[in-house]
Short mmCIF file of C-alpha atoms and ligand atoms in Angstrom, two decimals:
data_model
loop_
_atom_site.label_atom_id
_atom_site.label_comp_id
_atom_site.label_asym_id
_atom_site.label_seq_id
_atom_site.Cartn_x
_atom_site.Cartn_y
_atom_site.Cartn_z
CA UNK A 1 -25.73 -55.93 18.86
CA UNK A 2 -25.24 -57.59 15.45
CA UNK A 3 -26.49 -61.07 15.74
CA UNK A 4 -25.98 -64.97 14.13
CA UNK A 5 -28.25 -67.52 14.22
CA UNK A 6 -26.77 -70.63 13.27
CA UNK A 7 -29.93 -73.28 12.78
CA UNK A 8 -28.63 -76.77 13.58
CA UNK A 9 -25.43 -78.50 14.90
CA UNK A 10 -22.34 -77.37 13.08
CA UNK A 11 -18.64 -78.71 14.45
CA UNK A 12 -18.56 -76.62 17.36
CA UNK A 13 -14.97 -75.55 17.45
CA UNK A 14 -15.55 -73.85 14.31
CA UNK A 15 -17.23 -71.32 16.29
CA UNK A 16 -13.66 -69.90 17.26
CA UNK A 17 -13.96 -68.15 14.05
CA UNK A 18 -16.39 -65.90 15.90
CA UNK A 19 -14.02 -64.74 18.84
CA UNK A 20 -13.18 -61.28 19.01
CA UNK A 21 -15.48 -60.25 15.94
CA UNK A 22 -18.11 -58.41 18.57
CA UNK A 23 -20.73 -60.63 16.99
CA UNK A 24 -23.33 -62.58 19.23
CA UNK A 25 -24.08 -65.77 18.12
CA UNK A 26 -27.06 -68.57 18.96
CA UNK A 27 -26.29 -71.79 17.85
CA UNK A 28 -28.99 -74.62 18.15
CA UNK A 29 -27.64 -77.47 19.23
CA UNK A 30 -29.83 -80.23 17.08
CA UNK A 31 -29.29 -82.07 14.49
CA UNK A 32 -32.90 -81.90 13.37
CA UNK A 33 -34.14 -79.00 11.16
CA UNK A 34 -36.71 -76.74 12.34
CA UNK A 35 -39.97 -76.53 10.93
CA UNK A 36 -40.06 -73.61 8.44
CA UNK A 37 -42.15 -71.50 9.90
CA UNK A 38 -39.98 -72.13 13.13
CA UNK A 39 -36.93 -71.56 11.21
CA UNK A 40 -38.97 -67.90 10.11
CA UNK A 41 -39.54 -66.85 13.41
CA UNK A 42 -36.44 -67.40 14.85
CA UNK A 43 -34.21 -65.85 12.07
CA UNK A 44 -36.61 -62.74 11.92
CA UNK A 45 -34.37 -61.29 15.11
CA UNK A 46 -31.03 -62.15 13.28
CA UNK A 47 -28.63 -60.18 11.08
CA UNK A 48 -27.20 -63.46 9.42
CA UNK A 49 -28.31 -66.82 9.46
CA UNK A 50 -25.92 -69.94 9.30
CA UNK A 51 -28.18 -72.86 8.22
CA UNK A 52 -27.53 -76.32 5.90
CA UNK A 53 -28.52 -77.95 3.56
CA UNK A 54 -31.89 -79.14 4.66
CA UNK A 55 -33.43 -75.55 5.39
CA UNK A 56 -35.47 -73.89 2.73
CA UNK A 57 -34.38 -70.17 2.45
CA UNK A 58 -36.81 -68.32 -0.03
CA UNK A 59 -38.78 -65.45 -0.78
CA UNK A 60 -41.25 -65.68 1.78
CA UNK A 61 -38.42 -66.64 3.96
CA UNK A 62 -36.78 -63.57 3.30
CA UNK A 63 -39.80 -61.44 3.43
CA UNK A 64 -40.37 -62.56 6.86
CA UNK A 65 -36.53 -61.64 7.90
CA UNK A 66 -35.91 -57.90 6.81
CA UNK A 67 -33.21 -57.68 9.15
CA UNK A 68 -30.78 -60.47 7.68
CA UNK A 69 -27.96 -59.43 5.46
CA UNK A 70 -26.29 -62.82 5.14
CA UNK A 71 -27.30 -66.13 4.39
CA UNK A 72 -24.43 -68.93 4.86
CA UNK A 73 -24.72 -72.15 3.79
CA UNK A 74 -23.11 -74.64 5.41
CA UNK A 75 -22.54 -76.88 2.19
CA UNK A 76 -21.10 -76.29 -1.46
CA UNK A 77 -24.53 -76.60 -3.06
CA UNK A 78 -27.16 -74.07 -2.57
CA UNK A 79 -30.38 -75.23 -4.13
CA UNK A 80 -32.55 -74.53 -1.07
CA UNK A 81 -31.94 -71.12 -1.48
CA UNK A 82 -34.13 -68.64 -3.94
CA UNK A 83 -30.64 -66.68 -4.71
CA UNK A 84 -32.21 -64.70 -6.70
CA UNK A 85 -34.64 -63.59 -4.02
CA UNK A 86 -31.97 -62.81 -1.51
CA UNK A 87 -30.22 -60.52 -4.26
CA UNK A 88 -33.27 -58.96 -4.87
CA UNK A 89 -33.09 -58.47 -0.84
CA UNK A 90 -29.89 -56.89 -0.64
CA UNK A 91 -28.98 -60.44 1.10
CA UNK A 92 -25.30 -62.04 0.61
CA UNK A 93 -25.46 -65.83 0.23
CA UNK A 94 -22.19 -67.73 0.78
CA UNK A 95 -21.45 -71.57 0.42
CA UNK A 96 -18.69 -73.89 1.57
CA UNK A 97 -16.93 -74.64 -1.86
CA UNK A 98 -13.30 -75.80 -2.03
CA UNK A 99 -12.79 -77.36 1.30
CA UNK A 100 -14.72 -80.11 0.22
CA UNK A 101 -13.85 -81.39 -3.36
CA UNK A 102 -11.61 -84.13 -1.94
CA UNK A 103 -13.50 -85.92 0.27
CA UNK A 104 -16.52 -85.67 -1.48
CA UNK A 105 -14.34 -86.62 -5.02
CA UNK A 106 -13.45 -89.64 -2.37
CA UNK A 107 -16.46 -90.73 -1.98
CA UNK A 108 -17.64 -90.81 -5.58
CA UNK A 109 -14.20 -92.95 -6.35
CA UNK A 110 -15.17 -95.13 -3.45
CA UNK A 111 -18.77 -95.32 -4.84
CA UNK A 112 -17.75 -96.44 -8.02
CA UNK A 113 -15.09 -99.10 -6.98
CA UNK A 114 -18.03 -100.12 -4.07
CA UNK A 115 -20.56 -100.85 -7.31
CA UNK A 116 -17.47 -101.96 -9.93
CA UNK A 117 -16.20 -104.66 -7.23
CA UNK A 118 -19.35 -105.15 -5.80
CA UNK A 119 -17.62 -104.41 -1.48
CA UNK A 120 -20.88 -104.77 0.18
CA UNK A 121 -22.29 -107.78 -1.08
CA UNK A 122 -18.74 -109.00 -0.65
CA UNK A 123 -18.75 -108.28 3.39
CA UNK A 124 -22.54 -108.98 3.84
CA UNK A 125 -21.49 -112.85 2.19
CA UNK A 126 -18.72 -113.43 4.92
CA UNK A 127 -20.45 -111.99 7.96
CA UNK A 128 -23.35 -113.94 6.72
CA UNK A 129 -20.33 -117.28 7.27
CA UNK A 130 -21.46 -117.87 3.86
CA UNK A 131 -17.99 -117.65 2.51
CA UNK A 132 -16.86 -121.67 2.96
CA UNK A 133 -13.97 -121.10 0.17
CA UNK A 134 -11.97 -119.41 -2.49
CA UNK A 135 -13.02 -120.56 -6.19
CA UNK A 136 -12.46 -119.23 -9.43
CA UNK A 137 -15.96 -118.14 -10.33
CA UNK A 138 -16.85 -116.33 -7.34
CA UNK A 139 -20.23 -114.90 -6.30
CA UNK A 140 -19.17 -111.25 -6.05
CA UNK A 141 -17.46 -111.00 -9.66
CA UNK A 142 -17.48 -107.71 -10.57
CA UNK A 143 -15.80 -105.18 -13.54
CA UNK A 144 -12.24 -103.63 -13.99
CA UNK A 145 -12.34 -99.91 -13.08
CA UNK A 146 -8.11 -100.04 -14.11
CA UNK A 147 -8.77 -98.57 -17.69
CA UNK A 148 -11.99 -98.61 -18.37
CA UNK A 149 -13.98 -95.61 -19.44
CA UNK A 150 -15.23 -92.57 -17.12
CA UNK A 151 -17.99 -90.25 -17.91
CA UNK A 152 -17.80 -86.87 -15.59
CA UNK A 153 -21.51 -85.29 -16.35
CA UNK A 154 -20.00 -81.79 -14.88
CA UNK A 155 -16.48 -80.50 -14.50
CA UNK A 156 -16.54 -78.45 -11.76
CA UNK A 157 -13.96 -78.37 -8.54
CA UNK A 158 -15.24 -82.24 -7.64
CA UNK A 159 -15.38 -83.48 -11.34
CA UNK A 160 -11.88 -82.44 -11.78
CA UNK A 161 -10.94 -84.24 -8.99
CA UNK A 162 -12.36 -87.12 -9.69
CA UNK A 163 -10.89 -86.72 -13.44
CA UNK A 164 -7.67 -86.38 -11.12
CA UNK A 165 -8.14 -90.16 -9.42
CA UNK A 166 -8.98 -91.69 -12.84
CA UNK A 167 -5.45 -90.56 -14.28
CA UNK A 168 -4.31 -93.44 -11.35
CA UNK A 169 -6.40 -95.84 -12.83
CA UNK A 170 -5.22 -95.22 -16.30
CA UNK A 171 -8.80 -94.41 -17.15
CA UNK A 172 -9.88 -92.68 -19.97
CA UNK A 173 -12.19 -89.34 -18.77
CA UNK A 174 -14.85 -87.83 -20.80
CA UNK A 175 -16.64 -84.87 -19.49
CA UNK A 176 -19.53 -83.16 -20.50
CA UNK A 177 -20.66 -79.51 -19.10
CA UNK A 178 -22.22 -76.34 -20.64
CA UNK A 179 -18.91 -74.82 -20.97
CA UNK A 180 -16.17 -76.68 -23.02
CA UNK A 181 -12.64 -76.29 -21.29
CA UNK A 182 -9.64 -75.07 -23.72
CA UNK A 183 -7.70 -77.83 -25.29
CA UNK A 184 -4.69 -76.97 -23.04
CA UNK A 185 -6.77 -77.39 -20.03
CA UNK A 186 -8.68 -80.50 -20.98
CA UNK A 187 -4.52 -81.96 -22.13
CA UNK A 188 -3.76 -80.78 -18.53
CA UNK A 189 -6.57 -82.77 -16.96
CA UNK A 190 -6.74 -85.36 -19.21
CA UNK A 191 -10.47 -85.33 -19.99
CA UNK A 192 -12.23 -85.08 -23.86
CA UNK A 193 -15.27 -83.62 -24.39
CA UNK A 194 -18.35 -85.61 -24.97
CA UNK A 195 -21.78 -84.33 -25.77
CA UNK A 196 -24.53 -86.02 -23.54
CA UNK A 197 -25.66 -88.71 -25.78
CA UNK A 198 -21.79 -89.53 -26.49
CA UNK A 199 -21.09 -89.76 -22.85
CA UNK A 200 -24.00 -91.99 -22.26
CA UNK A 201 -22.76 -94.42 -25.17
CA UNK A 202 -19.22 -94.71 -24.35
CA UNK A 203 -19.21 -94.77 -20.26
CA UNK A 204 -18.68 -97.27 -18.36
CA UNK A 205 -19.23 -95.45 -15.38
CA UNK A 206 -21.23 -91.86 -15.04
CA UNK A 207 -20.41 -89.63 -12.14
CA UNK A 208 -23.05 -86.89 -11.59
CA UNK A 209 -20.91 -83.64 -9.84
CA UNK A 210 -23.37 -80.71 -11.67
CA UNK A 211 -25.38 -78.39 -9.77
CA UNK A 212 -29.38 -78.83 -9.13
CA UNK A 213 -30.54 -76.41 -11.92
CA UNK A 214 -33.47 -76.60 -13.75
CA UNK A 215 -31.82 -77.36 -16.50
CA UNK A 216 -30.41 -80.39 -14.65
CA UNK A 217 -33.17 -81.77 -12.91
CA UNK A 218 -33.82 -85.05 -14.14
CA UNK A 219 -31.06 -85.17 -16.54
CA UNK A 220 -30.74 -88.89 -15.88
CA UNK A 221 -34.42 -90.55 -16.97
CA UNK A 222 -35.53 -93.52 -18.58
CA UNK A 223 -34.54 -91.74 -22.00
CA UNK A 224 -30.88 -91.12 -20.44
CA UNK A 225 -30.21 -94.76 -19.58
CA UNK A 226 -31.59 -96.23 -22.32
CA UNK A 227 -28.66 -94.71 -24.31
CA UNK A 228 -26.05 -96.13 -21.54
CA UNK A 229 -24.12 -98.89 -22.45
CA UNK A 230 -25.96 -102.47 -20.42
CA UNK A 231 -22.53 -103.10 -18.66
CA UNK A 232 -22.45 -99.56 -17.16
CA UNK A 233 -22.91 -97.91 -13.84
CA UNK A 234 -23.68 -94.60 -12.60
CA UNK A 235 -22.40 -92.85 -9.98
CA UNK A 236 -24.14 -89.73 -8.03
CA UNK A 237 -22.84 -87.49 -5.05
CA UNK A 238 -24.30 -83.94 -6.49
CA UNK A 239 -27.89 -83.93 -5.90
CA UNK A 240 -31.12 -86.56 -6.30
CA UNK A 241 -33.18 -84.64 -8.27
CA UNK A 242 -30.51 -84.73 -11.45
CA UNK A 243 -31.71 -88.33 -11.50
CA UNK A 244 -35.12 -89.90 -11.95
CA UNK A 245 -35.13 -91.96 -9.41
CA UNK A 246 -37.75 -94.36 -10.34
CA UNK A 247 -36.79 -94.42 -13.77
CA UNK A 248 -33.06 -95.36 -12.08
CA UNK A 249 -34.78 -98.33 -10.26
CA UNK A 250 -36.75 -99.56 -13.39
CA UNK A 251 -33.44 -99.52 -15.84
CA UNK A 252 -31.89 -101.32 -12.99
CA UNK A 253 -34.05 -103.89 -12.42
CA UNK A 254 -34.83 -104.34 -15.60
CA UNK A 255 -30.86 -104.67 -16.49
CA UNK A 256 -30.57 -101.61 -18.88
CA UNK A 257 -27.94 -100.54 -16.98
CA UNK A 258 -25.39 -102.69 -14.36
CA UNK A 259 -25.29 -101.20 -11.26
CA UNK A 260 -25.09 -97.38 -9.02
CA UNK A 261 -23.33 -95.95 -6.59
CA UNK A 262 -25.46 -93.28 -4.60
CA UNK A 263 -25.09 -91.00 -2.09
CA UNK A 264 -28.14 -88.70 -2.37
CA UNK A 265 -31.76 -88.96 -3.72
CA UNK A 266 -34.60 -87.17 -4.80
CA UNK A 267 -36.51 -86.76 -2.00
CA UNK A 268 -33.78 -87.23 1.01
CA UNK A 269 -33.92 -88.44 3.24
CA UNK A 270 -36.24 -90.85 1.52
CA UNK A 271 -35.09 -93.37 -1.14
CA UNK A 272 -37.28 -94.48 -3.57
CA UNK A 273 -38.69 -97.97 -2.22
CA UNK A 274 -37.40 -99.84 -5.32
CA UNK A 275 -34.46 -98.87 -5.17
CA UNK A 276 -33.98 -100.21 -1.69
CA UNK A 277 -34.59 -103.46 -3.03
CA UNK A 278 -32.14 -103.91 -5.34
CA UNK A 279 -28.55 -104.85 -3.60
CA UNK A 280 -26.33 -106.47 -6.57
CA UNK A 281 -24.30 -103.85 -7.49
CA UNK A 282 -26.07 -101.16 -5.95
CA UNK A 283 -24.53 -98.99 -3.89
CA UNK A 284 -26.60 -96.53 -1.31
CA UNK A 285 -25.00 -94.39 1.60
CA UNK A 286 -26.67 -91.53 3.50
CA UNK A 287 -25.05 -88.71 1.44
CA UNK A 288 -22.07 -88.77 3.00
CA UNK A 289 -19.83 -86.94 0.30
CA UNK A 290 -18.22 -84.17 2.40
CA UNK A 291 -18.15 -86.50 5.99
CA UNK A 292 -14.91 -86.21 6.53
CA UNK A 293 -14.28 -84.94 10.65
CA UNK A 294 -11.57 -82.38 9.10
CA UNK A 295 -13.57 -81.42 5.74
CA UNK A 296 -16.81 -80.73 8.05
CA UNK A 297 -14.59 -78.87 10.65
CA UNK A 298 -13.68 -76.75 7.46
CA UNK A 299 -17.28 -75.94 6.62
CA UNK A 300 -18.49 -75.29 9.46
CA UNK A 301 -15.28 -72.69 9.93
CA UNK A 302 -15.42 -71.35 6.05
CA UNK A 303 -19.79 -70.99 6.96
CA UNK A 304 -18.87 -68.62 10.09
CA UNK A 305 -16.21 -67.12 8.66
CA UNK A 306 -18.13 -65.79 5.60
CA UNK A 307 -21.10 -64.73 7.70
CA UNK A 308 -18.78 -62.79 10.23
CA UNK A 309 -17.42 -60.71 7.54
CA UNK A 310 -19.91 -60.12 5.71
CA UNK A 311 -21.36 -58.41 8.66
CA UNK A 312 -18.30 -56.67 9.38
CA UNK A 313 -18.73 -54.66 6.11
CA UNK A 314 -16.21 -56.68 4.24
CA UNK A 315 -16.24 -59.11 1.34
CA UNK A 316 -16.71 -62.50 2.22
CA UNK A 317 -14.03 -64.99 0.76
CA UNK A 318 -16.56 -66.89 -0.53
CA UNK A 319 -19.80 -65.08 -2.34
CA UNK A 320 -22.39 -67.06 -4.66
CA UNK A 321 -24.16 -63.34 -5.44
CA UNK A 322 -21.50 -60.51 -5.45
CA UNK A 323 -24.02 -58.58 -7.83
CA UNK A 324 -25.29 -57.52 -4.22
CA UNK A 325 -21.96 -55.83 -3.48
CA UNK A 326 -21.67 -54.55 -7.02
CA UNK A 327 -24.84 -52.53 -6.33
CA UNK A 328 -23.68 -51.35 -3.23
C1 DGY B 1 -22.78 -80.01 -0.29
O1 DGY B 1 -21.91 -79.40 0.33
O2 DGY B 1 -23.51 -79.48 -1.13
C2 DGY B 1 -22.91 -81.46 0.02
O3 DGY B 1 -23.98 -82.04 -0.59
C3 DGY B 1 -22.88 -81.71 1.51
O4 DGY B 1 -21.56 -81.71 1.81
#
């Protein structure tokens, strides 16, 4: 009997998409990840494994689980997999792209008017009663997003969709990314290319939406926001490690940059204790980009679905290393 093991809670009516296929499928019902060597064991008797974000999938993982041909992650990113250890195994890995670029592009827009207009502080003042009445030069004054200057560091799926909201704001988009788009496509989207150092200078907000790569990690340091503009924020919903987080605390404290807008961190689900101090214009939520009820149901369904064909002999619509069907 071909078998799934799907390793924590996923939106259980997703699980429809298994009906019919033949396939036997295990969920655990937790929303705690197993310990790894847990995780190891249990996946050992499976054919395909359905896991998130939070489990490590690598070579020793893979070693220990001959009998897995697909690895589905429940999430667009895939950093806690060794990809090129499961191509190596003959292992598919899939991910959840596309079904989540809006509500995570959302969230990064909602991030960066949070920061710009300074929301939080706003509400904590009133439910504190401390707001007695309306005067000109308010506590919670914050900057104009309406035409002011956006920096996209990466122009995927999300980046473009967030280069999509700014048009609304009249804003003007920069991007920068390894590749540099045709001029019709950047006219289309309305973006200019920027190298790094330019986008740092001329932002006056940075949204992160680039992969965890090594060539990524840490991207943002003490170097990077020295060469942001004092007035600017920055904005991340791709992954913590593509920002220094300490170095993010220090430039904010020490006012080399205005304000951020997080939604995930370098070593989640821990935040970097100074950066828990610091509430004017900062922004933190418990990575949240993708929590949307519909644009989870979506993953979770997109996840299953990939898995279940991929062990019905068939390609996957969704396939981060098709170099392991090209060998086949
Ligand atoms: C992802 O999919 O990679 C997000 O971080 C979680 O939605």
């Amino acid at each position: 009997m071909t078998r799934i093991f799907v390793s924590q809670e996923i939106v259980e009516e997703a699980l429809a998409e298994l009906d019919g296929s033949g396939i036997e499928v295990d969920v655990r019902r937790d929303h705690r990840p197993l310990p790894s060597e847990e995780l190891r064991a249990t996946a050992a008797d499976y054919d395909g494994l359905v896991c998130l974000l939070t489990d490590r999938v690598d070579a020793g993982f893979l070693a220990a689980c001959p009998r897995l041909k697909v690895v589905s992650n429940v999430a667009v990113g895939f950093d806690n997999i060794d990809v090129a250890a499961a191509t190596r195994a003959g292992v598919v890995v899939t991910n959840t792209p596309r079904v989540l670029t809006e509500a995570t592009a959302d969230l990064a827009f909602a991030l960066l008017l949070a920061a710009a207009r300074r929301i939080p502080e706003g509400d904590a003042f009133l439910r504190a009663g401390r707001y007695t009445h309306w005067r000109v030069n308010q506590e919670q004054m914050g900057v104009d997003v309406f035409g002011a200057t956006l920096g996209l560091f990466g122009l995927g799926q999300i980046g473009r969709a967030v280069a999509r909201r700014a048009r609304g704001f009249e804003m003007t988009v920069l991007y920068h990314d390894v590749v540099r788009l045709p001029p019709e496509t950047e006219a289309a989207l309305g973006v200019t290319y920027a190298s790094f150092e330019e986008l740092l200078a001329r932002s006056d907000f940075v949204s992160v939406h680039a992969p965890l790569l090594d060539s990524t990690r840490h991207r943002f340091d003490a170097h990077a926001f020295a060469r942001m503009r004092r007035s600017a924020m920055l904005i991340n919903t791709a992954r913590g490690p593509l920002v220094d987080e300490a170095a993010l605390a220090a430039a904010l404290r020490d006012g080399v940059i205005a304000g951020a807008g997080i939604d995930v961190y370098e070593g989640e689900p821990a935040v970097h204790p100074d950066l828990l101090t610091l509430q004017e214009r900062v922004v933190l939520l418990p990575h949240l980009g993708s929590a949307t009820r519909t644009t989870r149901l979506e993953m979770s369904r997109l996840a299953l679905r990939c898995a279940r064909d991929t062990l019905l002999g068939k390609r996957p619509e969704v396939v981060v290393n098709p170099e392991v069907f090209d060998r086949r």
